[in-house]
Short mmCIF file of C-alpha atoms in Angstrom, two decimals:
data_model
loop_
_atom_site.label_atom_id
_atom_site.label_comp_id
_atom_site.label_asym_id
_atom_site.label_seq_id
_atom_site.Cartn_x
_atom_site.Cartn_y
_atom_site.Cartn_z
CA MET A 7 84.24 125.14 79.02
CA LYS A 8 82.89 127.91 81.65
CA ASP A 9 79.95 129.42 80.37
CA GLN A 10 80.17 131.96 77.74
CA ALA A 11 77.87 135.43 77.60
CA PRO A 12 75.79 135.25 74.51
CA PRO A 13 77.33 137.57 71.41
CA GLY A 14 75.85 140.92 71.31
CA ASP A 15 75.80 141.35 67.12
CA ILE A 16 73.29 138.08 66.94
CA PRO A 17 69.95 139.61 66.19
CA GLU A 18 67.27 137.73 67.99
CA ALA A 19 65.32 136.75 65.41
CA THR A 20 68.15 134.83 63.78
CA ALA A 21 69.75 133.70 66.49
CA PRO A 22 69.59 130.01 66.95
CA ARG A 23 67.41 128.21 69.38
CA ARG A 24 68.32 127.90 72.43
CA LEU A 25 67.54 124.97 75.11
CA SER A 26 67.29 125.34 79.32
CA THR A 27 69.35 122.62 81.23
CA GLN A 28 66.13 120.26 81.97
CA GLU A 29 65.15 120.37 77.91
CA THR A 30 68.58 119.60 77.07
CA ALA A 31 68.46 116.75 79.38
CA GLU A 32 65.51 115.44 78.54
CA ARG A 33 66.54 115.41 74.72
CA LEU A 34 69.62 113.73 75.65
CA GLY A 35 67.86 111.33 78.06
CA VAL A 36 69.97 112.09 80.84
CA LYS A 37 70.32 114.04 84.08
CA PRO A 38 70.76 117.43 84.21
CA GLU A 39 74.17 116.98 85.98
CA THR A 40 75.40 114.81 83.23
CA VAL A 41 74.81 117.66 81.01
CA TYR A 42 77.28 119.74 83.09
CA ALA A 43 79.85 116.91 82.55
CA TYR A 44 79.34 117.32 78.87
CA VAL A 45 79.99 121.08 79.27
CA SER A 46 83.17 120.47 81.42
CA ARG A 47 84.33 117.71 79.30
CA GLY A 48 84.21 120.04 76.05
CA GLN A 49 81.12 118.23 74.33
CA LEU A 50 78.50 120.85 74.96
CA ASP A 51 78.75 124.76 75.11
CA SER A 52 76.98 126.68 77.45
CA ARG A 53 75.73 130.03 77.64
CA ARG A 54 73.86 132.26 80.61
CA ALA A 55 70.12 132.49 80.23
CA PRO A 56 69.02 136.23 80.33
CA GLY A 57 69.03 137.16 83.64
CA GLY A 58 72.09 135.34 84.57
CA ARG A 59 69.56 132.49 85.73
CA GLY A 60 71.00 128.70 84.54
CA SER A 61 72.18 127.95 81.53
CA THR A 62 70.98 127.61 77.78
CA PHE A 63 72.06 125.22 74.81
CA ASP A 64 72.04 125.47 71.06
CA ALA A 65 69.69 122.94 69.98
CA ALA A 66 71.14 121.82 66.89
CA GLU A 67 74.42 121.14 68.74
CA VAL A 68 72.39 119.23 71.19
CA ASP A 69 70.95 116.85 68.40
CA ALA A 70 74.42 116.31 67.18
CA LEU A 71 75.57 115.14 70.16
CA ALA A 72 72.22 112.81 70.88
CA ARG A 73 73.34 111.59 67.32
CA ARG A 74 77.34 110.83 68.46
CA THR A 75 76.37 109.19 71.98
CA GLY A 76 75.92 105.57 72.62
CA ARG A 77 72.28 106.21 73.56
CA ARG A 78 71.31 104.18 70.18
CA ALA A 79 72.06 100.21 70.34
CA PRO A 80 75.31 99.16 68.83
CA SER A 81 75.88 98.42 65.73
CA PRO A 82 75.09 94.58 65.37
CA ALA A 83 77.70 94.49 62.11
CA SER A 84 80.55 95.17 64.38
CA GLY A 85 79.53 92.89 67.48
CA GLU A 86 81.04 95.18 70.29
CA LEU A 87 79.45 97.01 73.10
CA VAL A 88 80.68 100.70 72.57
CA PHE A 89 80.25 103.30 75.70
CA ARG A 90 80.72 106.95 75.70
CA THR A 91 83.55 108.07 77.85
CA GLY A 92 85.94 111.09 78.27
CA ILE A 93 88.65 109.51 80.26
CA THR A 94 91.04 107.31 78.36
CA LEU A 95 91.89 107.81 74.44
CA ILE A 96 94.14 105.32 72.89
CA GLU A 97 95.08 106.39 69.12
CA ASP A 98 98.53 106.24 66.95
CA ASP A 99 100.16 103.81 69.68
CA ARG A 100 99.67 106.69 72.08
CA CYS A 101 97.42 106.58 75.47
CA TYR A 102 95.91 109.71 76.67
CA TYR A 103 94.17 110.70 80.08
CA ARG A 104 91.60 113.41 79.15
CA GLY A 105 93.72 114.00 76.04
CA VAL A 106 96.72 114.79 77.72
CA ASP A 107 99.65 111.83 77.29
CA ALA A 108 99.63 109.38 79.70
CA THR A 109 103.47 109.06 79.92
CA GLU A 110 104.16 112.85 80.32
CA LEU A 111 101.91 112.97 83.28
CA ALA A 112 103.56 110.01 85.06
CA GLY A 113 107.05 111.80 84.15
CA ARG A 114 105.69 114.76 86.34
CA TYR A 115 103.23 114.19 88.87
CA THR A 116 102.61 111.79 91.47
CA TYR A 117 99.76 108.73 91.32
CA GLU A 118 97.56 110.92 93.76
CA GLU A 119 97.87 114.12 91.61
CA VAL A 120 96.87 112.54 88.49
CA ALA A 121 94.21 110.29 90.14
CA GLU A 122 92.61 113.63 91.25
CA TRP A 123 93.02 115.31 88.26
CA LEU A 124 91.38 112.32 86.68
CA TRP A 125 88.37 112.33 89.10
CA THR A 126 88.05 116.27 88.95
CA GLY A 127 90.07 118.04 86.47
CA GLU A 128 91.89 120.17 88.82
CA LEU A 129 95.53 119.61 89.30
CA ARG A 130 96.27 119.87 93.05
CA PRO A 131 100.37 119.82 93.68
CA GLY A 132 100.94 117.92 97.08
CA MET A 133 97.80 115.82 96.99
CA ARG A 134 97.66 112.99 99.39
CA PHE A 135 95.29 110.62 100.41
CA ALA A 136 94.83 109.18 104.27
CA ALA A 137 93.05 106.16 105.28
CA PRO A 138 90.80 107.10 108.19
CA ALA A 139 91.85 104.84 111.53
CA GLU A 140 88.55 102.78 111.69
CA ALA A 141 88.67 101.58 107.85
CA LEU A 142 91.95 100.92 108.13
CA ALA A 143 91.88 98.87 111.23
CA ALA A 144 89.00 96.98 109.95
CA ALA A 145 90.77 96.39 106.51
CA ARG A 146 93.64 95.09 108.75
CA ARG A 147 91.99 92.60 110.84
CA ALA A 148 90.24 91.18 107.72
CA VAL A 149 93.53 90.75 105.85
CA ASP A 150 95.32 89.03 109.12
CA ALA A 151 92.24 86.73 109.13
CA LEU A 152 92.79 85.55 106.01
CA PRO A 153 94.96 82.30 105.40
CA SER A 154 98.64 82.11 105.24
CA HIS A 155 98.42 81.04 101.54
CA SER A 156 96.47 83.81 100.42
CA GLY A 157 97.19 86.17 97.30
CA SER A 158 97.72 89.70 97.21
CA THR A 159 94.33 89.81 95.21
CA ASP A 160 92.24 87.77 97.79
CA ARG A 161 94.05 90.63 100.47
CA LEU A 162 92.35 93.06 98.45
CA ARG A 163 89.13 92.03 98.36
CA GLY A 164 89.11 91.54 102.02
CA ALA A 165 90.48 94.94 102.58
CA VAL A 166 87.78 96.53 100.75
CA VAL A 167 84.77 94.60 101.82
CA ALA A 168 86.12 95.56 105.45
CA ALA A 169 86.48 98.89 104.65
CA ALA A 170 83.11 99.25 103.19
CA THR A 171 81.55 98.02 106.43
CA ALA A 172 83.27 101.06 108.17
CA ASP A 173 81.78 103.60 105.98
CA PRO A 174 77.85 103.57 106.99
CA LEU A 175 77.26 106.33 103.94
CA ARG A 176 78.80 104.16 101.33
CA PHE A 177 75.45 104.55 99.38
CA ASP A 178 75.32 108.25 98.83
CA LEU A 179 76.70 108.51 95.29
CA SER A 180 76.82 112.01 95.25
CA ARG A 181 80.24 113.01 93.60
CA GLU A 182 81.67 114.40 96.44
CA ALA A 183 80.76 111.48 98.98
CA VAL A 184 82.33 109.04 96.31
CA LEU A 185 85.51 110.89 96.02
CA ALA A 186 85.38 110.88 99.35
CA SER A 187 85.23 107.73 100.03
CA THR A 188 87.97 106.98 97.29
CA ARG A 189 90.44 108.73 98.19
CA SER A 190 90.58 107.10 101.70
CA LEU A 191 90.22 103.50 100.30
CA ILE A 192 93.12 103.47 98.08
CA PRO A 193 95.54 104.36 101.16
CA THR A 194 93.71 101.89 102.90
CA LEU A 195 94.09 99.32 100.47
CA VAL A 196 97.86 99.90 100.76
CA GLY A 197 97.90 99.93 104.86
CA ALA A 198 96.34 96.74 104.96
CA LEU A 199 98.55 94.90 103.29
CA PRO A 200 101.22 93.06 105.46
CA ARG A 201 104.81 94.35 104.97
CA VAL A 202 107.50 91.95 103.46
CA GLY A 203 109.96 90.18 105.29
CA GLY A 204 108.04 91.59 108.48
CA ALA A 205 104.98 91.44 110.71
CA ALA A 206 101.93 93.54 109.73
CA ALA A 207 101.89 97.14 111.07
CA ALA A 208 99.76 96.95 114.05
CA ASP A 209 96.15 98.66 114.15
CA GLY A 210 95.91 102.38 114.61
CA PRO A 211 96.19 105.75 113.27
CA SER A 212 100.04 106.32 114.02
CA ASP A 213 101.17 103.50 111.64
CA ASP A 214 99.29 105.18 108.65
CA ALA A 215 101.05 108.27 109.74
CA ASP A 216 104.41 106.81 110.05
CA ASP A 217 103.40 105.34 106.15
CA ALA A 218 102.92 109.06 105.25
CA ASP A 219 105.93 110.57 106.87
CA GLU A 220 108.04 107.82 104.52
CA GLY A 221 106.44 109.90 101.47
CA ARG A 222 107.49 113.21 102.69
CA ASP A 223 111.13 112.68 101.43
CA ALA A 224 113.62 114.65 99.38
CA ASP A 225 111.73 113.61 96.19
CA GLY A 226 108.87 115.84 97.11
CA GLY A 227 106.19 113.19 96.16
CA ALA A 228 105.55 110.01 95.46
CA ALA A 229 103.86 109.41 99.01
CA LEU A 230 101.74 106.51 97.84
CA ALA A 231 104.17 104.66 95.76
CA ARG A 232 106.59 104.93 98.96
CA ARG A 233 104.21 103.35 101.29
CA LEU A 234 103.29 100.40 99.01
CA TRP A 235 106.81 99.77 98.49
CA PRO A 236 107.42 97.77 102.01
CA LYS A 237 104.30 95.81 101.10
CA LEU A 238 106.12 94.69 98.09
CA THR A 239 109.98 94.17 98.71
CA ALA A 240 111.84 93.66 101.95
CA ARG A 241 114.64 95.63 100.07
CA PRO A 242 115.03 99.53 100.84
CA ALA A 243 113.59 101.93 98.42
CA ASP A 244 115.84 104.13 96.56
CA GLY A 245 114.60 107.31 94.41
CA PRO A 246 115.13 105.55 91.03
CA SER A 247 113.01 102.31 92.11
CA ILE A 248 110.23 104.91 93.71
CA ALA A 249 110.51 106.71 90.36
CA VAL A 250 109.69 103.67 88.69
CA LEU A 251 106.78 102.60 90.95
CA ASN A 252 105.31 105.90 90.71
CA THR A 253 105.30 105.85 87.03
CA ALA A 254 103.97 102.10 86.63
CA LEU A 255 100.98 103.53 88.92
CA VAL A 256 99.95 106.23 87.16
CA LEU A 257 100.31 104.66 83.78
CA LEU A 258 98.15 101.79 85.18
CA ILE A 259 95.35 103.89 86.14
CA ASP A 260 92.91 103.44 83.65
CA HIS A 261 93.10 101.78 80.02
CA ASP A 262 89.72 102.44 78.27
CA LEU A 263 87.12 99.66 78.67
CA ALA A 264 89.54 96.75 79.48
CA ALA A 265 87.43 93.74 81.37
CA SER A 266 87.76 94.93 84.58
CA THR A 267 86.65 98.25 83.97
CA LEU A 268 83.35 96.87 82.07
CA ALA A 269 82.53 95.07 85.04
CA ALA A 270 82.92 98.17 87.43
CA ARG A 271 80.78 99.99 84.93
CA VAL A 272 78.31 97.07 85.01
CA ALA A 273 78.61 97.24 88.78
CA ALA A 274 78.01 101.63 88.83
CA SER A 275 75.15 101.10 86.37
CA ALA A 276 72.93 99.26 89.07
CA HIS A 277 74.03 102.00 91.27
CA ALA A 278 76.42 100.01 93.42
CA HIS A 279 77.95 101.86 95.87
CA PRO A 280 81.97 102.62 95.20
CA TYR A 281 83.15 99.63 97.51
CA ALA A 282 81.04 97.50 95.54
CA VAL A 283 82.50 98.88 92.46
CA VAL A 284 85.97 98.11 93.06
CA SER A 285 85.10 94.76 94.06
CA ALA A 286 83.76 94.04 90.94
CA GLY A 287 86.89 95.32 89.19
CA LEU A 288 89.12 93.25 91.66
CA GLY A 289 87.04 89.76 90.81
CA VAL A 290 87.87 90.34 87.12
CA LEU A 291 91.26 91.37 87.28
CA GLU A 292 92.75 88.09 89.13
CA GLY A 293 92.10 86.39 85.85
CA PRO A 294 95.66 85.55 84.26
CA LEU A 295 94.54 87.05 81.68
CA HIS A 296 94.44 90.33 82.76
CA GLY A 297 95.91 91.76 86.13
CA ALA A 298 97.58 88.49 87.03
CA ALA A 299 99.64 88.64 83.47
CA SER A 300 102.69 90.42 85.14
CA GLY A 301 103.02 87.75 87.20
CA LEU A 302 103.45 85.10 84.30
CA ALA A 303 105.87 87.43 82.79
CA HIS A 304 107.78 87.53 86.04
CA ARG A 305 108.20 83.73 86.16
CA MET A 306 109.74 83.72 82.27
CA LEU A 307 111.88 86.50 83.28
CA ALA A 308 113.26 84.69 86.45
CA GLU A 309 113.45 81.70 84.52
CA VAL A 310 115.59 83.08 81.55
CA LEU A 311 117.77 84.95 84.21
CA ASP A 312 118.23 81.23 85.72
CA ARG A 313 118.94 79.87 82.53
CA GLY A 314 121.25 82.34 81.02
CA SER A 315 119.26 82.98 77.56
CA ALA A 316 115.98 83.61 76.38
CA VAL A 317 116.12 81.10 73.58
CA PRO A 318 115.40 77.84 75.51
CA VAL A 319 112.53 79.72 77.17
CA VAL A 320 110.64 81.14 74.72
CA ALA A 321 111.44 77.67 72.49
CA ASP A 322 109.62 76.13 75.27
CA HIS A 323 106.31 78.45 75.35
CA LEU A 324 106.20 77.81 71.84
CA ARG A 325 106.70 73.95 71.96
CA ALA A 326 103.99 74.16 74.47
CA GLY A 327 101.56 76.47 72.34
CA ARG A 328 101.82 79.07 74.94
CA ARG A 329 101.72 82.65 74.01
CA VAL A 330 105.19 84.32 75.52
CA PRO A 331 104.27 86.65 78.16
CA GLY A 332 104.52 90.37 78.35
CA LEU A 333 104.30 90.64 74.50
CA GLY A 334 101.98 91.82 72.41
CA HIS A 335 98.37 94.33 72.73
CA ARG A 336 95.38 94.10 70.89
CA LEU A 337 95.68 98.16 71.20
CA TYR A 338 98.96 99.05 69.83
CA VAL A 339 100.97 98.27 66.86
CA SER A 340 104.23 98.58 68.23
CA GLU A 341 105.47 98.93 71.36
CA ASP A 342 103.38 99.39 74.23
CA PRO A 343 104.02 103.20 75.39
CA ARG A 344 103.51 102.35 78.84
CA ALA A 345 106.30 99.51 78.47
CA ARG A 346 109.04 102.22 76.65
CA ALA A 347 108.31 104.91 79.75
CA LEU A 348 109.04 102.74 82.45
CA PHE A 349 111.82 100.66 80.59
CA ALA A 350 113.66 104.04 80.03
CA LEU A 351 113.41 104.83 84.02
CA LEU A 352 114.58 101.01 84.76
CA ALA A 353 117.76 102.10 82.84
CA ASP A 354 118.63 104.16 85.43
CA VAL A 355 118.00 101.63 88.26
CA PRO A 356 121.21 99.63 88.21
CA GLN A 357 119.87 96.67 89.62
CA ALA A 358 117.54 96.03 87.06
CA ALA A 359 120.11 95.88 84.62
CA PRO A 360 120.18 91.99 83.98
CA ALA A 361 116.41 91.78 84.14
CA LEU A 362 116.18 94.51 81.60
CA ALA A 363 118.55 93.11 79.21
CA ALA A 364 116.40 89.38 79.88
CA ALA A 365 113.47 91.26 78.67
CA ARG A 366 115.13 92.67 75.66
CA ASP A 367 116.50 89.16 74.80
CA VAL A 368 112.82 87.78 75.01
CA VAL A 369 111.26 90.49 72.49
CA THR A 370 114.43 90.27 70.11
CA THR A 371 114.06 86.58 70.47
CA THR A 372 110.22 85.99 69.48
CA ALA A 373 110.65 88.60 66.94
CA ARG A 374 112.28 85.64 64.86
CA HIS A 375 108.95 83.98 65.34
CA ALA A 376 106.23 86.71 65.49
CA PRO A 377 106.65 90.74 65.08
CA LEU A 378 105.52 91.07 68.80
CA HIS A 379 106.67 94.25 70.77
CA ALA A 380 106.84 94.47 74.62
CA ASN A 381 103.72 95.60 76.72
CA VAL A 382 103.54 97.19 80.38
CA ASP A 383 103.46 93.68 81.91
CA LEU A 384 107.02 92.29 80.60
CA ALA A 385 107.86 96.03 81.99
CA LEU A 386 106.14 95.54 85.34
CA ALA A 387 108.03 92.16 85.44
CA VAL A 388 111.88 93.60 85.12
CA LEU A 389 110.67 95.93 88.21
CA SER A 390 109.63 92.82 90.40
CA VAL A 391 112.16 90.64 89.38
CA SER A 392 115.03 93.05 89.89
CA SER A 393 113.41 94.63 93.28
CA GLY A 394 113.25 91.00 94.72
CA MET A 395 109.74 90.92 94.69
CA ALA A 396 106.99 88.15 94.78
CA ALA A 397 105.51 87.17 90.74
CA GLU A 398 102.13 88.50 92.37
CA ALA A 399 103.66 91.87 93.10
CA GLY A 400 102.71 93.27 89.54
CA GLU A 401 99.08 92.36 89.93
CA THR A 402 99.36 94.70 93.65
CA VAL A 403 100.64 97.57 91.92
CA PHE A 404 97.95 96.83 88.84
CA ALA A 405 95.06 96.60 91.43
CA VAL A 406 95.94 99.56 93.73
CA SER A 407 96.35 101.76 90.81
CA ARG A 408 93.22 100.50 88.73
CA THR A 409 91.37 101.66 91.65
CA ALA A 410 91.40 104.99 90.87
CA GLY A 411 90.24 104.48 87.16
CA TRP A 412 87.50 101.97 88.04
CA ILE A 413 85.77 105.12 90.25
CA ALA A 414 86.52 107.38 87.57
CA HIS A 415 84.28 105.44 85.43
CA ALA A 416 82.00 104.67 87.67
CA LEU A 417 81.36 108.41 88.25
CA GLU A 418 80.70 108.49 84.39
CA GLU A 419 78.13 105.83 84.66
CA TYR A 420 76.28 107.16 87.63
CA GLY A 421 75.18 110.00 85.64
CA GLU A 422 74.03 107.60 82.96
CA ARG A 423 70.46 105.93 82.70
CA PRO A 424 70.47 102.92 85.38
CA LEU A 425 70.75 99.78 84.35
CA ARG A 426 71.12 100.26 80.79
CA MET A 427 73.74 97.33 80.31
CA ARG A 428 71.43 94.79 79.97
CA PRO A 429 71.86 92.33 77.22
CA SER A 430 69.56 89.47 75.77
CA GLY A 431 70.42 85.72 76.15
CA ARG A 432 70.10 83.66 73.05
CA TYR A 433 68.36 80.48 74.39
CA GLU A 434 70.04 77.37 72.80
CA GLY A 435 68.39 74.90 75.17
CA PRO A 436 66.02 72.43 74.77
CA ARG A 437 62.56 73.59 73.62
CA PRO A 438 59.72 73.37 76.10
CA PRO A 439 57.05 71.66 76.78
CA ARG A 440 59.52 69.20 78.60
CA PRO A 441 58.43 66.71 81.02
CA LEU A 442 59.48 67.22 84.66
CA PRO A 443 63.23 65.50 84.85
CA THR A 444 63.42 61.70 86.51
CA VAL A 445 64.23 61.42 90.32
CA MET A 446 67.60 59.50 90.17
CA ASP A 447 67.45 56.47 92.48
CA GLU A 448 69.60 56.72 95.50
CA PRO A 449 73.02 54.59 95.21
CA PRO A 450 73.11 51.47 97.21
CA ARG A 451 75.23 51.66 100.50
#
């Protein structure tokens, strides 16, 4: 919220006490920069100080914010960590980015435009990210050096480390520097991945320029989605499919405090640079219960198509005591709104019809056993199966997309008290004092 002039009809003697920016920061226990972040989020109102120098804040409003914020220890009764964030709200089976419905954003804007808006609060139509030649060359060399059986997340982790080495100023944690690094890192990650069905592009700025040219087509956008497409499948790109991929990228940018996002915030709390923050997120994302969940759904859908029905496939999962992939989400009572948006777009992709029908068959069949609804992993599986992508393609989309969300959270965390996430362990081992351990005899040779 912009600074407002103080109303002239409030007598000075009865006007509420005003605090300076420094006083407000001290009362909240934050840096002055964070105070202005609260203003931009609408959590504090500010007024110009007399003479037009600096801002002032209502003391009662500041105290109320201090009581609402997470600077106090979380309630032990809840058993949960709670962090203040102005990025994503999940409420009433809807997902909002900074108060705006995420599915509406995905339907109108490209990934780069939404990411930029999420970071800065400014919507810049036509926003495009570009990979620096040196960082891209280093990332491609790192990826090319990996064993042929390496997965996409292995490649992305290698690319992040290599890109970091090409950025000697990566330890500058100012907002402008962090955003500049991220705008270059995301296309570097995409550019470092090998093309499916062909050799990886040679190092050099011209190749990245070619990738960028692929994004400037009749649809007027979705540049990053078009650059990513040939890294996921050898099939030619078409408008409806690119629209699905761009929508998926937008809808996966953030989803509250998911496990990988928590890891990213812990890294940021230690003032790790943005590349290290992304590396922390990638390390957690690879788990089968997080980013890799779409791969499980992909394999299940492929099996349903092969066997002609979801019934035997779902039965096999239940018999083995496994959860059915792509169904249910702890934050939604009904269908995941991200899945609903992607299913609607996939209905306009002719080659997706069989996989889409198979997904519906899975939902209907499982409903006989438990009232579970589709989540975004099932929708990603429909895209990957129908487009001839590998099972891990959904994980790749997830990782590239969520990079922007991790940085959004890192920017918030950089403004908090450093190293605030320091829980205490409850020791349950043997009580001291104990004697030194006995050295084991060497086994006979």
